[in-house]
mmCIF file of C-alpha atoms and ligand atoms in Angstrom:
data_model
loop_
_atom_site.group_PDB
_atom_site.id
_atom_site.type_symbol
_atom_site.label_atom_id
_atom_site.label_comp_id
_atom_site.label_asym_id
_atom_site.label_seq_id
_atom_site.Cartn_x
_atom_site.Cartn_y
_atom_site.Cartn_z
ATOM 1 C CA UNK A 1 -26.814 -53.523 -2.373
ATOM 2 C CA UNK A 2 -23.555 -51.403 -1.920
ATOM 3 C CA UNK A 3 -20.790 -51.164 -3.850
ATOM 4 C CA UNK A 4 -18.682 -50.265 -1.000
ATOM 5 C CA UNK A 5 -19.359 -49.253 2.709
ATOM 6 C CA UNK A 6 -22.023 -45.801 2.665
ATOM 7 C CA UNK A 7 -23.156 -43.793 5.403
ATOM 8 C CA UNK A 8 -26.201 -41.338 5.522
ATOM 9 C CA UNK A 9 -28.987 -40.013 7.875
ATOM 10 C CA UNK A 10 -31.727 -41.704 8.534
ATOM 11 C CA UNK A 11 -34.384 -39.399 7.120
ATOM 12 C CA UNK A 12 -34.062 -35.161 6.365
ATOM 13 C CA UNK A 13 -30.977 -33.898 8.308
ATOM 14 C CA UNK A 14 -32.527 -30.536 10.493
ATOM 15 C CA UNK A 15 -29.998 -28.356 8.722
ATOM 16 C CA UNK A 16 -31.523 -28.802 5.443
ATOM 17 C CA UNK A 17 -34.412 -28.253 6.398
ATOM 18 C CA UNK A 18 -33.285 -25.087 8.325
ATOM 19 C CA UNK A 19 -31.997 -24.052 4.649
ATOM 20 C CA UNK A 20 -35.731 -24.265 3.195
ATOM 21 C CA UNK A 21 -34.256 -27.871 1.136
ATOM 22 C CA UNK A 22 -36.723 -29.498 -0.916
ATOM 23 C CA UNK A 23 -36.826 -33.340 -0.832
ATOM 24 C CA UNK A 24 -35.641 -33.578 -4.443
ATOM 25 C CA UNK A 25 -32.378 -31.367 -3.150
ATOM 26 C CA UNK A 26 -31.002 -34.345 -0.319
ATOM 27 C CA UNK A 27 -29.357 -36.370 -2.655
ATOM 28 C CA UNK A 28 -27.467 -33.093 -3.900
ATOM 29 C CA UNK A 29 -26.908 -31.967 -0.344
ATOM 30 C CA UNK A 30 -25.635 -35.328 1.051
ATOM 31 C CA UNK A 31 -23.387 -35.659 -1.602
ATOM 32 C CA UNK A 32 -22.105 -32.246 -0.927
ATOM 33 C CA UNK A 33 -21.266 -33.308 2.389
ATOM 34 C CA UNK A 34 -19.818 -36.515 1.363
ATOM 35 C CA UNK A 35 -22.597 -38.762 2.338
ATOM 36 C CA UNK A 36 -23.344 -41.624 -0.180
ATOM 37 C CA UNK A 37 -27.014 -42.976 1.452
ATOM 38 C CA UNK A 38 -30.333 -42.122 2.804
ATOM 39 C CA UNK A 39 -33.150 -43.577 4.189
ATOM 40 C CA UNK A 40 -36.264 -41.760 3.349
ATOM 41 C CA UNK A 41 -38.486 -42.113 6.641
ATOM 42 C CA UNK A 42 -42.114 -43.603 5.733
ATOM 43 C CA UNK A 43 -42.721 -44.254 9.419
ATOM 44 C CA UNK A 44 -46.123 -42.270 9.787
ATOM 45 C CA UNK A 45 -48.047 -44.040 6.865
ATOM 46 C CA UNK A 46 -50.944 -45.478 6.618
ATOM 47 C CA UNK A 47 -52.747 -48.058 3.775
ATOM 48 C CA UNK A 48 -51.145 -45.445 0.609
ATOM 49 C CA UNK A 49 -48.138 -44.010 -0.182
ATOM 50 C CA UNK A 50 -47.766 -40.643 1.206
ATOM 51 C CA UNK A 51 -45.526 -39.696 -1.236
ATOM 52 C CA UNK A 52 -46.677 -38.549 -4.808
ATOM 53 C CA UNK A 53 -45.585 -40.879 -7.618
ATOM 54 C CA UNK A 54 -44.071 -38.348 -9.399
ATOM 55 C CA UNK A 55 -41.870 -36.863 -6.449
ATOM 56 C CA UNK A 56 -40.779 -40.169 -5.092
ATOM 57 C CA UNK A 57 -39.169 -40.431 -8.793
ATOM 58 C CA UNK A 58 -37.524 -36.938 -8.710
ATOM 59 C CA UNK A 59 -35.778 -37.701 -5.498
ATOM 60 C CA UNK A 60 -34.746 -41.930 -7.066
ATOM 61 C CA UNK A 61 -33.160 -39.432 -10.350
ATOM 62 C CA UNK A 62 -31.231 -36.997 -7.923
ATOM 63 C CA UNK A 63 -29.985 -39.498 -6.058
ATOM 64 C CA UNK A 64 -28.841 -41.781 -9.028
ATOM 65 C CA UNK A 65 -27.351 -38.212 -10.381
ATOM 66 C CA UNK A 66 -25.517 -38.051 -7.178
ATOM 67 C CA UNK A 67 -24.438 -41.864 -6.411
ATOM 68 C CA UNK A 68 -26.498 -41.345 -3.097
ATOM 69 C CA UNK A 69 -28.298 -45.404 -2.701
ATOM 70 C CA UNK A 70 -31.609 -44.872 -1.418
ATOM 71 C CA UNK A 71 -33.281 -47.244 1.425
ATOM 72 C CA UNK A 72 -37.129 -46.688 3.225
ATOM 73 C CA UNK A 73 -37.713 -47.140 6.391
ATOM 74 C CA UNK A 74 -41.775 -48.201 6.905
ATOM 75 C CA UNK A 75 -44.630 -47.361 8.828
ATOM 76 C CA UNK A 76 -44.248 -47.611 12.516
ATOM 77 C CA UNK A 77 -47.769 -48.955 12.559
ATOM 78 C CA UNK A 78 -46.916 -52.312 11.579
ATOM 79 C CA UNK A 79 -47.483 -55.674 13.841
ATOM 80 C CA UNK A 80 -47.393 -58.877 11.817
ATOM 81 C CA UNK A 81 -48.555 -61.217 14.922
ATOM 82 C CA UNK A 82 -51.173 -59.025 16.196
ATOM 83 C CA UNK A 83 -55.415 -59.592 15.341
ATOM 84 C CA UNK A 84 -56.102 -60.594 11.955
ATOM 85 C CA UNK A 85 -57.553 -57.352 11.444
ATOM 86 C CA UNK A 86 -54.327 -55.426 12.660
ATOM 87 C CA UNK A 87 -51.736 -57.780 10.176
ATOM 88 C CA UNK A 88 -54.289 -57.342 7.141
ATOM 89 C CA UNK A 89 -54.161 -53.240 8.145
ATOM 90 C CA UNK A 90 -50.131 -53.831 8.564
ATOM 91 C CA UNK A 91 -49.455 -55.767 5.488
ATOM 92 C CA UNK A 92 -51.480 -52.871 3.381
ATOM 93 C CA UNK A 93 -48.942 -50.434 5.092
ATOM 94 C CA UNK A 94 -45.823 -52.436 4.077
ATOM 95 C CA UNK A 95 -47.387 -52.697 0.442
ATOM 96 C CA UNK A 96 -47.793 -49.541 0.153
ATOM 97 C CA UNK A 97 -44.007 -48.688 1.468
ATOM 98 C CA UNK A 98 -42.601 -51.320 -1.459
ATOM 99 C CA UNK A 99 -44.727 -49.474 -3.589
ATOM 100 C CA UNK A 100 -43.038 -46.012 -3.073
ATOM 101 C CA UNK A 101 -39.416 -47.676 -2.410
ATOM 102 C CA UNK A 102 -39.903 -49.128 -6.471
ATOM 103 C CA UNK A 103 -40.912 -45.442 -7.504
ATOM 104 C CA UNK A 104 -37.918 -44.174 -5.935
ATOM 105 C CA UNK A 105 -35.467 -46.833 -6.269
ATOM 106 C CA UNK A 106 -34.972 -47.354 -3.051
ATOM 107 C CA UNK A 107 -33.220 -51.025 -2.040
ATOM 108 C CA UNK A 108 -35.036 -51.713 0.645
ATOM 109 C CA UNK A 109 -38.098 -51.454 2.857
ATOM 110 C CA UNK A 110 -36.572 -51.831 6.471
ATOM 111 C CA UNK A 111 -39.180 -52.325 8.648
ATOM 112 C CA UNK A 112 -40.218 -53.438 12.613
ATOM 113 C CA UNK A 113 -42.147 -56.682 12.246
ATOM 114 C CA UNK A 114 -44.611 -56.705 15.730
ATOM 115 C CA UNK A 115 -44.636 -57.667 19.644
ATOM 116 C CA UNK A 116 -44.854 -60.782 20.998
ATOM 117 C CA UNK A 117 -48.210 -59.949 22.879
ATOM 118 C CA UNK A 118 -49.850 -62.877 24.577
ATOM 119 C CA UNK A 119 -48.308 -65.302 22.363
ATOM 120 C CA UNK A 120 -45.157 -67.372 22.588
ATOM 121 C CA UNK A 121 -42.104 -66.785 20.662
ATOM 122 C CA UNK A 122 -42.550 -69.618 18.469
ATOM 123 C CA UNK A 123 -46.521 -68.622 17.341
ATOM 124 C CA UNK A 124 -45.460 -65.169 17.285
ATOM 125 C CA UNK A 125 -42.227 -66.350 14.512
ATOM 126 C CA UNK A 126 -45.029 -68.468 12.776
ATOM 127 C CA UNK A 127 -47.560 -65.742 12.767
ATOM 128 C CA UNK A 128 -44.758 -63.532 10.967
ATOM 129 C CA UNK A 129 -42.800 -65.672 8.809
ATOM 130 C CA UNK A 130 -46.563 -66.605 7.186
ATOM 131 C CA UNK A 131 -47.541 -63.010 7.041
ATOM 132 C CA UNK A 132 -44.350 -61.466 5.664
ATOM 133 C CA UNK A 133 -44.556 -64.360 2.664
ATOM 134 C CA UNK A 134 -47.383 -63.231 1.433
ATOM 135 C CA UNK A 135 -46.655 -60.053 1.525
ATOM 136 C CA UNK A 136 -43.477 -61.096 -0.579
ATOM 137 C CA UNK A 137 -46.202 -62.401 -3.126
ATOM 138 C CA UNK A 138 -48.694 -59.708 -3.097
ATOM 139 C CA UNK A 139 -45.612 -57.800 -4.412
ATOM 140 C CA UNK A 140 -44.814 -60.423 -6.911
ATOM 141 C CA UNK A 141 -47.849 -59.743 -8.389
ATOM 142 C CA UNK A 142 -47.484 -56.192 -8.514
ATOM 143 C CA UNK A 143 -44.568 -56.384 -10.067
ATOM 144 C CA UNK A 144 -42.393 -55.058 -7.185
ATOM 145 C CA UNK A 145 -39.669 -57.576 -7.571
ATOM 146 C CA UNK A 146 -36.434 -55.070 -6.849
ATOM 147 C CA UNK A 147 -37.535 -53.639 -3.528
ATOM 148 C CA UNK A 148 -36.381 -56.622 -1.105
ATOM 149 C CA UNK A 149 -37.811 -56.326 2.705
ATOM 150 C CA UNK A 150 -35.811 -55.781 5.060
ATOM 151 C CA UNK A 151 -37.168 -56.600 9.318
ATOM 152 C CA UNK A 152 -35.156 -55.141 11.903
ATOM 153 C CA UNK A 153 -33.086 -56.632 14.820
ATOM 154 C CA UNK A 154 -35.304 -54.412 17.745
ATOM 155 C CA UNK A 155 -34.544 -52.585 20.570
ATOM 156 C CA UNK A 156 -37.019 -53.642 23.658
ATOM 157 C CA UNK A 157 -37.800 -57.378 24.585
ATOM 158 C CA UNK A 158 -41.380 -56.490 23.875
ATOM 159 C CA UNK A 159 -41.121 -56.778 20.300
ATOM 160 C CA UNK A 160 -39.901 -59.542 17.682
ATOM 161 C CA UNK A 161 -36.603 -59.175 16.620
ATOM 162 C CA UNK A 162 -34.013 -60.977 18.363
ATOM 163 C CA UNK A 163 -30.706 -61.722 15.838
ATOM 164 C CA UNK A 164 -31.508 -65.229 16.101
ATOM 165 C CA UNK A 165 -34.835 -64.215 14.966
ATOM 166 C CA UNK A 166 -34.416 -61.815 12.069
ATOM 167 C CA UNK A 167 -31.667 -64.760 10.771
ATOM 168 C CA UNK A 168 -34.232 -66.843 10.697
ATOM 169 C CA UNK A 169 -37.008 -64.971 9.159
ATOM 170 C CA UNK A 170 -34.243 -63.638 6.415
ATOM 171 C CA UNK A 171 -33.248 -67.880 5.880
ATOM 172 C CA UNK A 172 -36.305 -68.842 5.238
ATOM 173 C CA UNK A 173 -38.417 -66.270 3.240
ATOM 174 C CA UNK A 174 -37.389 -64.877 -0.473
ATOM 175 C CA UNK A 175 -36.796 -61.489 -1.043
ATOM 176 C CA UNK A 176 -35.480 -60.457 2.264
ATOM 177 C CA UNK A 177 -32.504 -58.183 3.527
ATOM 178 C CA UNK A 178 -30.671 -58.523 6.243
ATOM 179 C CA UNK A 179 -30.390 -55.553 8.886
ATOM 180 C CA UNK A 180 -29.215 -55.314 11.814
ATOM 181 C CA UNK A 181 -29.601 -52.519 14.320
ATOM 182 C CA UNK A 182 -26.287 -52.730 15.914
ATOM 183 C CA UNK A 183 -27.710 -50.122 18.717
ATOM 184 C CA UNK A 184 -30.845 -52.266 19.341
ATOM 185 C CA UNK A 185 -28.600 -55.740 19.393
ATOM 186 C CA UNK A 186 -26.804 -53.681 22.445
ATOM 187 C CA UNK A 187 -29.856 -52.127 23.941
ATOM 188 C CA UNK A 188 -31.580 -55.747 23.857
ATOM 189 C CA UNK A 189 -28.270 -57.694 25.419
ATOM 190 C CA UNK A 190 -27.707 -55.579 28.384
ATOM 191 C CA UNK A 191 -24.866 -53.711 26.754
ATOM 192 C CA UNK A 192 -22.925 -56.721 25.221
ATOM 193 C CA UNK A 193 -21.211 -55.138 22.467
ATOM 194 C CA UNK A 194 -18.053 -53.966 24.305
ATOM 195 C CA UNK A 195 -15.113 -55.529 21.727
ATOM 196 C CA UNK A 196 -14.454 -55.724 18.195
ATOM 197 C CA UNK A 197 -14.916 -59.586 19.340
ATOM 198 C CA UNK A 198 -18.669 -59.067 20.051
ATOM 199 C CA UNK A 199 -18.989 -57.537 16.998
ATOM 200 C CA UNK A 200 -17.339 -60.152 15.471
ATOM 201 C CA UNK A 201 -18.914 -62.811 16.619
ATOM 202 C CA UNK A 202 -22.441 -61.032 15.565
ATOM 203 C CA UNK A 203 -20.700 -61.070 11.844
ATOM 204 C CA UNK A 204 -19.374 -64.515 11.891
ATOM 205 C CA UNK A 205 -22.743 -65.926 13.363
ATOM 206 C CA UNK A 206 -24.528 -64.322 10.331
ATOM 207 C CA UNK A 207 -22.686 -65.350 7.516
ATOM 208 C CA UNK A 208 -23.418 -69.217 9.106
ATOM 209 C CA UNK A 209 -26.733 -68.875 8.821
ATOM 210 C CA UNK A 210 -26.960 -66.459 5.543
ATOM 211 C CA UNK A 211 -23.497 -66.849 3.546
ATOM 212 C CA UNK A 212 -21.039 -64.242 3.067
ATOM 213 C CA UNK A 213 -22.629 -62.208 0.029
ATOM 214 C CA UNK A 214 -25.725 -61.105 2.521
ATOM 215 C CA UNK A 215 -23.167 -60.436 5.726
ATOM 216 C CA UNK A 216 -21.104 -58.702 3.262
ATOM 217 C CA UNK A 217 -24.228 -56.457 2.097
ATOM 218 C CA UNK A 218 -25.675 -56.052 5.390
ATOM 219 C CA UNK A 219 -27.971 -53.013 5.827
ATOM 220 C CA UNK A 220 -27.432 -51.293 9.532
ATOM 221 C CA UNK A 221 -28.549 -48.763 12.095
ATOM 222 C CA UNK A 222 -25.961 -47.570 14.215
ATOM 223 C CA UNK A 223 -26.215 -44.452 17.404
ATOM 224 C CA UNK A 224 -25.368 -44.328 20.776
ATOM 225 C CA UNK A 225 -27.958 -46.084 22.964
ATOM 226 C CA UNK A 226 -29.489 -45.671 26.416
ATOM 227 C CA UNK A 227 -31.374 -48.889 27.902
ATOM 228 C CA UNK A 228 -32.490 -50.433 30.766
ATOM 229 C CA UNK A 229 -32.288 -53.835 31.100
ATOM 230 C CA UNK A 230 -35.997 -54.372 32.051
ATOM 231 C CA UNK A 231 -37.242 -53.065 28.572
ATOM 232 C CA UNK A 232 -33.867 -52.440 26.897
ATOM 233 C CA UNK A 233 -34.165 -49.571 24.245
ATOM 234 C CA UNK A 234 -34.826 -46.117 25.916
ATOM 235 C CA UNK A 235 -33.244 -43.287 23.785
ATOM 236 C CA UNK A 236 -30.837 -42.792 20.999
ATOM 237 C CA UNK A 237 -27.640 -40.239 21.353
ATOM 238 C CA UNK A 238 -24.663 -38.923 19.795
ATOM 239 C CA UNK A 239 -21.961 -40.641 18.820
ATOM 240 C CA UNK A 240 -19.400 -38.781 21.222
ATOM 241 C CA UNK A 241 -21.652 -39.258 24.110
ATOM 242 C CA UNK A 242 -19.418 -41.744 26.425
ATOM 243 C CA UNK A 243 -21.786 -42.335 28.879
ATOM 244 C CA UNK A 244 -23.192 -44.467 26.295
ATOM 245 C CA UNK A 245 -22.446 -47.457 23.662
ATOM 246 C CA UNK A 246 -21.581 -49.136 21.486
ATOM 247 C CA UNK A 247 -18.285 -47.872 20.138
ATOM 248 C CA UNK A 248 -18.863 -47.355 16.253
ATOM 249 C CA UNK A 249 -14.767 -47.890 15.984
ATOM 250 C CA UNK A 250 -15.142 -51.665 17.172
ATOM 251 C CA UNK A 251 -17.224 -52.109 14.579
ATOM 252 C CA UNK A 252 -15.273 -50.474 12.003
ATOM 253 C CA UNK A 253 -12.246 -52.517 12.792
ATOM 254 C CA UNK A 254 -14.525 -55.645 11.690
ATOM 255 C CA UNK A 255 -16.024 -54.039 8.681
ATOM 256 C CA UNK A 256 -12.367 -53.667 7.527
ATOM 257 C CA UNK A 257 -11.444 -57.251 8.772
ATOM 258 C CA UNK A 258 -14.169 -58.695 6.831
ATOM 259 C CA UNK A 259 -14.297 -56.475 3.827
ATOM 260 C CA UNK A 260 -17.437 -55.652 4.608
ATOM 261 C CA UNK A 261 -19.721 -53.012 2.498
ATOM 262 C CA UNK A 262 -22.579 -51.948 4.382
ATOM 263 C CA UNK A 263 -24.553 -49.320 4.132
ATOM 264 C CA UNK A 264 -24.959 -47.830 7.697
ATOM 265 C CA UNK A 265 -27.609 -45.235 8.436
ATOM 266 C CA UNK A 266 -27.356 -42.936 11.280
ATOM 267 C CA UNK A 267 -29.968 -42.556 13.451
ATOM 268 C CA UNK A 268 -28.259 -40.461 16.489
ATOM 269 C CA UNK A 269 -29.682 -36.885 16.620
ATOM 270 C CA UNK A 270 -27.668 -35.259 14.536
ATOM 271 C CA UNK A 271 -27.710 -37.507 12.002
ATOM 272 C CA UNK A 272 -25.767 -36.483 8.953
ATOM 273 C CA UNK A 273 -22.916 -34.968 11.270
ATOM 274 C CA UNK A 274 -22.684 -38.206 12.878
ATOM 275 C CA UNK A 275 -22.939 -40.330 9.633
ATOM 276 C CA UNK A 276 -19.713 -38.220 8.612
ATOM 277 C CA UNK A 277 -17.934 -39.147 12.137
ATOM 278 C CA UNK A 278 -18.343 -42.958 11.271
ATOM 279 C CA UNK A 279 -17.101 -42.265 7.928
ATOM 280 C CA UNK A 280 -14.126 -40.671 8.558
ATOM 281 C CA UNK A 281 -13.377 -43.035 11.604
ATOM 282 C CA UNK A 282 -13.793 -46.181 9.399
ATOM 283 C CA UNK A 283 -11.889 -44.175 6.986
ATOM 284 C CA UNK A 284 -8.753 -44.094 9.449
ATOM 285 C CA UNK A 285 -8.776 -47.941 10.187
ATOM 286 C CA UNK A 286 -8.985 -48.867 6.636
ATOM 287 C CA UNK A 287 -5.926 -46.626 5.237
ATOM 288 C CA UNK A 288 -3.909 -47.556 8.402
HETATM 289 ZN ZN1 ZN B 301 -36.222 -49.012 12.705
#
């Protein structure tokens, strides 16, 4: 949870690494470039963390040193309405994500929840509502109660995700964060985010259904999105690519409206150079 809006890459900016940067120096690094968040990328792991105990804590101490808020984004491999044996395999993975995310201090486990497959949209909500409960338990038990989970609004009509679906799933299961992908919400709709009004009415139709202190500590993706409206996601790009939307400045202009304090992660190419742009342009609305 933010104290005030914060922007960072979503996962190692290629400069640092370039620079021979070790993941304990990103924090440092970030902060150095004015940056105040990151989202460590887990999205290759398996059943255990891939991340040693003691290094995931090195990186949750630099970043506390450097008031950079940490977030994890989970294994790709994850499909909570798929065979039994594929959401037992997928709520291991997501365990052992929380696991590392509470070693590091990281807020949040954002995560892609599944596909709808061969089953309808109301089975497939079932199917994941159920499965993402007890995998609020199982880390009950373990003791993981600061790491909250955090599904995705997604990109491609193949795959769960829809606003009115991640609402849903966030309204009725503990220990949840809201997150919305405001690239995927535009990839999904055909391009529908085209005003400060759409984004507006995103916000507004959010804090119905979740209150004001969860729209106001919303966790979000933002890039420049190509789509096609068969399948809708295709490819992420640069913010100053205008071939492309949405318009990060609409969305600023409602942040400042509602007093928002998100913590937005880039996820365009050049991540921490674009995390800056949004910055500064959010920057410019607010002091106007
Ligand atoms: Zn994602």
């Amino acid at each position: 949870m933010a104290d005030r809006p914060r922007f960072g890459p979503a996962g190692v900016p290629p400069f640092f690494r370039i620079i021979g940067a070790q993941l304990s120096d990103v924090p440092r690094l970030l902060r150095e470039e004015g940056l105040d968040a990151f989202e460590y990328e887990a999205v290759r792991w398996g059943q255990k963390p891939q991340i040693k105990k003691e290094q995931a804590e090195k990186l949750g101490f630099e970043a506390k040193r450097n008031d950079v808020l940490l977030s994890l984004h989970g294994s790709y491999y994850i499909n909570l309405s798929g065979e039994k044996e594929v959401v037992e395999a997928s709520k291991r993975r997501l365990i052992a994500c929380a696991t590392a995310a509470e070693w590091m201090g990281a807020y949040v486990v954002v995560f892609h929840m599944g596909f709808y497959g061969r089953e309808s949209r109301t089975e497939t909500f079932k199917k994941c509502k159920e499965a993402l409960s007890e995998i609020v338990n199982t880390m009950r038990t373990l003791g993981i109660e600061k790491v909250k989970l955090g599904p995705e609004t997604m990109g491609r009509h193949s795959q769960f995700g829809t606003l009115d679906e991640i609402l849903a799933i966030c309204q009725e299961t503990e220990q949840t964060q809201l997150v919305i992908d405001w690239s995927h919400l535009h990839a999904r709709s055909g391009g529908r985010l085209r005003s400060a009004e759409d984004f507006r009415e995103v916000v507004v139709k959010a804090e119905e259904k979740l209150g004001t202190e969860a729209v106001r500590n919303m966790h979000c993706h933002f890039s420049k999105i190509e789509f096609t409206y068969k399948a809708g996601e295709r490819r992420h790009h640069v913010l100053d690519d205008a071939r492309y939307g949405p318009d990060f400045r609409m969305f600023a202009d409602v942040i400042s409206e509602f007093n928002l304090r998100p913590v937005i992660i880039c996820e365009t190419p050049i991540l921490d150079v674009d995390a800056r742009k949004m910055r500064d342009i959010l920057r410019e609305i607010t002091e106007k």
